[in-house]
Amino acid sequence: MSSSDENFRESLRCWLEENCPPSMRTPMGGEEDEVWGGSRGVFASPDQRLWLERMASRGFTAPTWPVEYGGAGLTPAQASILEEELRQLSCRPPLHSLGLWMLGPVLLRFGDEVQKRRHLPPIARGAVRWCQGYSEPEAGSDLAGVRTRAVLDGEHYVVSGQKLWTSHAAVSDGMFCLVRTGADSARHEGLGFLLVDLASPGVDVRPIRLISGESPFCETFFDDVRVPVENLVGQPGQGWKIAMSLLEYERAWISRLGDADFVREEPLEVLARRYLGEDRGQLRDAVLRDRIAQVDMDRLCNASAVRHAVEAMEAGRGLGPESSALKLQAMELRQRWRELKVELAGFQGLGWEGPGFSPAELRLTRDWLRSRANSIEGGTSEIHLNIIAKRVLGLPD
């Protein structure tokens, strides 16, 4: 490590000690501890708001973004130091944001200067919340089949169609969409990547209730929604290339979020000892001991892979089709981990509501059910296996 990086670490450590509120150094509980920002965002405590404002003021919510776009302008090495120091102090993430994880990197790569200056700083501050508009009733895994149309009419695109599984659209300010701008072009051509203000006339967002009892997913309808032409990212017909680039970021961040859950939640061993007891300092069931050890080892491998991917992204290197392997691995591990937690808790892991179950036990059940969607969201497992087979391994159709 260079002397300048060492100096950076020292000054950063002092700043974090002074500015991270004590309550923001405690383990996160449920989704209520996550700050997503946006015009309709809520803070569960004044410290959440304060922590976000302080981090955003230094550009630390987007460490490697240029300063003029709301970032800190850190080098990849400095960004890694920031992450290490945040973890060392057990600091909570100040902001969760699809704008930070997905749209921002795409705008940095494909957006024009006006788009970067207009959209990136609010994303870094958490002032605007974005959601994704890719899937449609007839175009989920087959994304090239999107039918939502954006027809050029003077200085606007007129958008008509329906998007499905638009996560958190009901509480978002804007949606980045894959739309068809060319009427007669081939499947992968004639697509555009469009930014839509969800407050526009003609937008109708309807939540979809899930098996977990909650509703992060929505379906969104566009009825002749007028979108300014300057909201098209890249060139007309470049939408497929941009969309694929964004999916690489999405897969990496899905994997990273899963790793964050592993860190912040109660370890499997602790859970097992509480519900199953122990004999001379260890769990009685040797098979369970083996399964817990296997999941923990896989978790460490996943964390290493995620860290490598994040460093590559922060250094400006694309992940390519290998991001599918990363997402597939993280998804499988996450589902196995949730299922084992419920199994360790026994009957107490099967509560839905009512007395006899603690809030943490009820959360176990709902988190397990929620994890079933992990093999669908961000592309189904079958899609990722196909990508790995064709684009990584070079296997024939």
CSV table of N, CA and C in Angstrom, one decimal, residues 130-213:
chain,number,residue,atom,x,y,z
A,130,TRP,N,-34.9,5.0,-8.3
A,130,TRP,CA,-35.2,4.4,-9.6
A,130,TRP,C,-35.6,2.9,-9.4
A,131,CYS,N,-36.4,2.4,-10.4
A,131,CYS,CA,-36.7,1.0,-10.4
A,131,CYS,C,-36.5,0.6,-11.9
A,132,GLN,N,-36.5,-0.7,-12.1
A,132,GLN,CA,-36.2,-1.3,-13.4
A,132,GLN,C,-37.5,-1.8,-14.1
A,133,GLY,N,-37.5,-1.5,-15.4
A,133,GLY,CA,-38.7,-1.9,-16.2
A,133,GLY,C,-38.2,-2.7,-17.4
A,134,TYR,N,-38.0,-4.0,-17.2
A,134,TYR,CA,-37.5,-4.9,-18.2
A,134,TYR,C,-38.6,-5.9,-18.6
A,135,SER,N,-39.0,-6.8,-17.6
A,135,SER,CA,-39.9,-7.9,-17.9
A,135,SER,C,-41.3,-7.4,-18.3
A,136,GLU,N,-41.9,-8.2,-19.2
A,136,GLU,CA,-43.3,-8.0,-19.6
A,136,GLU,C,-44.0,-9.3,-19.6
A,137,PRO,N,-45.3,-9.3,-19.7
A,137,PRO,CA,-46.1,-10.5,-19.7
A,137,PRO,C,-45.6,-11.6,-20.7
A,138,GLU,N,-45.2,-11.1,-21.9
A,138,GLU,CA,-44.7,-12.0,-22.9
A,138,GLU,C,-43.2,-11.9,-23.1
A,139,ALA,N,-42.5,-11.2,-22.2
A,139,ALA,CA,-41.1,-11.1,-22.3
A,139,ALA,C,-40.4,-11.0,-21.0
A,140,GLY,N,-40.2,-12.1,-20.4
A,140,GLY,CA,-39.5,-12.2,-19.1
A,140,GLY,C,-38.1,-12.7,-19.3
A,141,SER,N,-38.0,-14.1,-19.4
A,141,SER,CA,-36.7,-14.7,-19.7
A,141,SER,C,-36.3,-14.3,-21.1
A,142,ASP,N,-37.3,-14.2,-22.0
A,142,ASP,CA,-37.0,-13.8,-23.4
A,142,ASP,C,-37.1,-12.3,-23.5
A,143,LEU,N,-36.1,-11.6,-23.0
A,143,LEU,CA,-36.2,-10.2,-22.9
A,143,LEU,C,-36.2,-9.5,-24.2
A,144,ALA,N,-35.7,-10.1,-25.3
A,144,ALA,CA,-35.7,-9.5,-26.6
A,144,ALA,C,-37.1,-9.4,-27.2
A,145,GLY,N,-38.1,-10.0,-26.5
A,145,GLY,CA,-39.4,-10.0,-27.0
A,145,GLY,C,-40.3,-8.9,-26.4
A,146,VAL,N,-39.6,-7.8,-25.8
A,146,VAL,CA,-40.4,-6.7,-25.3
A,146,VAL,C,-41.3,-6.1,-26.3
A,147,ARG,N,-42.5,-5.7,-25.9
A,147,ARG,CA,-43.5,-5.2,-26.8
A,147,ARG,C,-43.8,-3.7,-26.5
A,148,THR,N,-43.5,-3.3,-25.3
A,148,THR,CA,-43.7,-1.9,-25.0
A,148,THR,C,-43.1,-1.0,-26.0
A,149,ARG,N,-43.9,-0.1,-26.6
A,149,ARG,CA,-43.5,0.7,-27.7
A,149,ARG,C,-43.2,2.2,-27.3
A,150,ALA,N,-42.2,2.7,-27.9
A,150,ALA,CA,-41.9,4.2,-27.7
A,150,ALA,C,-41.9,4.8,-29.1
A,151,VAL,N,-42.9,5.5,-29.4
A,151,VAL,CA,-43.0,6.0,-30.8
A,151,VAL,C,-42.6,7.5,-30.8
A,152,LEU,N,-41.7,7.9,-31.6
A,152,LEU,CA,-41.2,9.3,-31.7
A,152,LEU,C,-42.3,10.2,-32.2
A,153,ASP,N,-42.6,11.3,-31.4
A,153,ASP,CA,-43.6,12.2,-31.8
A,153,ASP,C,-43.1,13.6,-31.5
A,154,GLY,N,-42.4,14.3,-32.4
A,154,GLY,CA,-41.8,15.6,-32.2
A,154,GLY,C,-40.6,15.4,-31.2
A,155,GLU,N,-40.7,16.1,-30.1
A,155,GLU,CA,-39.7,16.1,-29.0
A,155,GLU,C,-40.0,15.1,-27.9
A,156,HIS,N,-40.9,14.2,-28.2
A,156,HIS,CA,-41.2,13.2,-27.2
A,156,HIS,C,-41.3,11.8,-27.8
A,157,TYR,N,-41.1,10.8,-26.9
A,157,TYR,CA,-41.5,9.4,-27.2
A,157,TYR,C,-42.9,9.2,-26.5
A,158,VAL,N,-43.8,8.6,-27.3
A,158,VAL,CA,-45.1,8.2,-26.7
A,158,VAL,C,-45.0,6.7,-26.3
A,159,VAL,N,-45.1,6.4,-25.0
A,159,VAL,CA,-44.8,5.1,-24.6
A,159,VAL,C,-46.2,4.4,-24.2
A,160,SER,N,-46.3,3.2,-24.8
A,160,SER,CA,-47.5,2.4,-24.5
A,160,SER,C,-47.1,0.9,-24.3
A,161,GLY,N,-47.7,0.3,-23.2
A,161,GLY,CA,-47.4,-1.1,-23.0
A,161,GLY,C,-47.5,-1.4,-21.5
A,162,GLN,N,-46.9,-2.5,-21.1
A,162,GLN,CA,-47.0,-3.0,-19.7
A,162,GLN,C,-45.6,-3.6,-19.3
A,163,LYS,N,-45.2,-3.3,-18.1
A,163,LYS,CA,-44.0,-3.9,-17.5
A,163,LYS,C,-44.4,-4.7,-16.3
A,164,LEU,N,-43.7,-5.8,-16.1
A,164,LEU,CA,-44.1,-6.7,-15.0
A,164,LEU,C,-42.9,-6.9,-14.1
A,165,TRP,N,-43.2,-7.3,-12.8
A,165,TRP,CA,-42.1,-7.5,-11.8
A,165,TRP,C,-41.3,-6.3,-11.7
A,166,THR,N,-41.9,-5.1,-11.7
A,166,THR,CA,-41.2,-3.8,-11.5
A,166,THR,C,-41.0,-3.6,-10.0
A,167,SER,N,-39.9,-4.1,-9.5
A,167,SER,CA,-39.7,-4.1,-8.0
A,167,SER,C,-39.7,-2.7,-7.5
A,168,HIS,N,-40.6,-2.4,-6.5
A,168,HIS,CA,-40.6,-1.2,-5.7
A,168,HIS,C,-41.1,0.0,-6.6
A,169,ALA,N,-41.7,-0.3,-7.7
A,169,ALA,CA,-42.2,0.8,-8.6
A,169,ALA,C,-43.2,1.7,-7.9
A,170,ALA,N,-43.9,1.2,-6.9
A,170,ALA,CA,-44.9,2.0,-6.2
A,170,ALA,C,-44.3,3.1,-5.3
A,171,VAL,N,-43.1,2.9,-5.0
A,171,VAL,CA,-42.4,3.9,-4.2
A,171,VAL,C,-41.2,4.6,-4.9
A,172,SER,N,-41.1,4.4,-6.2
A,172,SER,CA,-40.0,5.0,-6.9
A,172,SER,C,-40.4,6.2,-7.7
A,173,ASP,N,-39.4,7.0,-8.0
A,173,ASP,CA,-39.7,8.2,-8.8
A,173,ASP,C,-39.5,8.0,-10.3
A,174,GLY,N,-38.7,7.1,-10.7
A,174,GLY,CA,-38.4,6.9,-12.1
A,174,GLY,C,-38.2,5.5,-12.4
A,175,MET,N,-38.3,5.1,-13.7
A,175,MET,CA,-38.0,3.8,-14.1
A,175,MET,C,-37.1,3.8,-15.3
A,176,PHE,N,-36.1,3.0,-15.3
A,176,PHE,CA,-35.3,2.8,-16.5
A,176,PHE,C,-35.8,1.6,-17.3
A,177,CYS,N,-36.2,1.8,-18.5
A,177,CYS,CA,-37.0,0.8,-19.3
A,177,CYS,C,-36.3,0.4,-20.6
A,178,LEU,N,-36.6,-0.8,-20.9
A,178,LEU,CA,-36.2,-1.3,-22.3
A,178,LEU,C,-37.5,-1.3,-23.1
A,179,VAL,N,-37.5,-0.5,-24.2
A,179,VAL,CA,-38.7,-0.3,-25.0
A,179,VAL,C,-38.3,-0.5,-26.5
A,180,ARG,N,-39.4,-0.7,-27.2
A,180,ARG,CA,-39.1,-1.0,-28.7
A,180,ARG,C,-39.4,0.4,-29.4
A,181,THR,N,-38.3,0.9,-30.0
A,181,THR,CA,-38.4,2.2,-30.7
A,181,THR,C,-38.5,2.0,-32.2
A,182,GLY,N,-38.1,0.8,-32.7
A,182,GLY,CA,-38.2,0.5,-34.1
A,182,GLY,C,-39.3,-0.4,-34.4
A,183,ALA,N,-40.2,0.0,-35.3
A,183,ALA,CA,-41.5,-0.8,-35.5
A,183,ALA,C,-41.2,-2.1,-36.2
A,184,ASP,N,-40.3,-2.2,-37.2
A,184,ASP,CA,-40.2,-3.4,-38.0
A,184,ASP,C,-38.8,-4.0,-37.9
A,185,SER,N,-38.1,-3.7,-36.9
A,185,SER,CA,-36.7,-4.2,-36.8
A,185,SER,C,-36.7,-5.6,-36.1
A,186,ALA,N,-35.5,-6.2,-36.2
A,186,ALA,CA,-35.3,-7.5,-35.6
A,186,ALA,C,-35.4,-7.5,-34.1
A,187,ARG,N,-35.5,-8.6,-33.5
A,187,ARG,CA,-35.7,-8.7,-32.1
A,187,ARG,C,-34.7,-7.9,-31.2
A,188,HIS,N,-33.4,-8.1,-31.5
A,188,HIS,CA,-32.4,-7.4,-30.7
A,188,HIS,C,-32.1,-6.0,-31.2
A,189,GLU,N,-32.7,-5.6,-32.3
A,189,GLU,CA,-32.5,-4.3,-32.8
A,189,GLU,C,-33.7,-3.4,-32.5
A,190,GLY,N,-33.7,-2.2,-32.8
A,190,GLY,CA,-34.8,-1.3,-32.6
A,190,GLY,C,-35.3,-1.2,-31.2
A,191,LEU,N,-34.4,-1.4,-30.2
A,191,LEU,CA,-34.7,-1.3,-28.8
A,191,LEU,C,-34.0,0.0,-28.3
A,192,GLY,N,-34.7,0.6,-27.3
A,192,GLY,CA,-34.2,1.8,-26.7
A,192,GLY,C,-34.2,1.7,-25.2
A,193,PHE,N,-33.2,2.4,-24.6
A,193,PHE,CA,-33.1,2.4,-23.1
A,193,PHE,C,-33.6,3.8,-22.7
A,194,LEU,N,-34.8,3.8,-22.0
A,194,LEU,CA,-35.5,5.1,-21.8
A,194,LEU,C,-35.7,5.3,-20.3
A,195,LEU,N,-35.6,6.6,-19.9
A,195,LEU,CA,-35.8,6.9,-18.5
A,195,LEU,C,-37.2,7.6,-18.4
A,196,VAL,N,-38.1,7.0,-17.6
A,196,VAL,CA,-39.4,7.5,-17.5
A,196,VAL,C,-39.7,8.0,-16.1
A,197,ASP,N,-40.3,9.2,-16.0
A,197,ASP,CA,-40.8,9.8,-14.8
A,197,ASP,C,-42.1,9.1,-14.4
A,198,LEU,N,-42.1,8.4,-13.3
A,198,LEU,CA,-43.3,7.7,-12.9
A,198,LEU,C,-44.5,8.6,-12.5
A,199,ALA,N,-44.2,9.9,-12.4
A,199,ALA,CA,-45.3,10.8,-12.0
A,199,ALA,C,-46.0,11.3,-13.3
A,200,SER,N,-45.5,10.9,-14.5
A,200,SER,CA,-46.1,11.3,-15.7
A,200,SER,C,-47.5,10.9,-15.9
A,201,PRO,N,-48.4,11.7,-16.5
A,201,PRO,CA,-49.8,11.2,-16.8
A,201,PRO,C,-49.7,10.0,-17.7
A,202,GLY,N,-50.6,9.0,-17.4
A,202,GLY,CA,-50.7,7.8,-18.1
A,202,GLY,C,-49.9,6.6,-17.5
A,203,VAL,N,-49.2,6.9,-16.4
A,203,VAL,CA,-48.5,5.8,-15.7
A,203,VAL,C,-49.4,5.2,-14.6
A,204,ASP,N,-49.6,3.9,-14.6
A,204,ASP,CA,-50.4,3.3,-13.5
A,204,ASP,C,-49.6,2.1,-12.9
A,205,VAL,N,-49.3,2.2,-11.6
A,205,VAL,CA,-48.5,1.2,-11.0
A,205,VAL,C,-49.4,0.4,-10.0
A,206,ARG,N,-49.3,-0.9,-10.1
A,206,ARG,CA,-50.2,-1.7,-9.3
A,206,ARG,C,-49.3,-2.8,-8.6
A,207,PRO,N,-49.3,-2.8,-7.2
A,207,PRO,CA,-48.5,-3.8,-6.5
A,207,PRO,C,-49.0,-5.2,-6.7
A,208,ILE,N,-48.1,-6.2,-6.6
A,208,ILE,CA,-48.4,-7.6,-6.7
A,208,ILE,C,-48.1,-8.3,-5.4
A,209,ARG,N,-49.1,-8.9,-4.8
A,209,ARG,CA,-48.9,-9.5,-3.5
A,209,ARG,C,-48.2,-10.9,-3.6
A,210,LEU,N,-47.1,-11.1,-2.8
A,210,LEU,CA,-46.3,-12.3,-2.9
A,210,LEU,C,-46.7,-13.3,-1.9
A,211,ILE,N,-46.2,-14.5,-2.0
A,211,ILE,CA,-46.4,-15.6,-1.0
A,211,ILE,C,-45.9,-15.2,0.4
A,212,SER,N,-44.9,-14.3,0.5
A,212,SER,CA,-44.4,-13.9,1.8
A,212,SER,C,-45.4,-12.9,2.5
A,213,GLY,N,-46.4,-12.5,1.8
A,213,GLY,CA,-47.4,-11.6,2.4
A,213,GLY,C,-47.0,-10.1,2.1
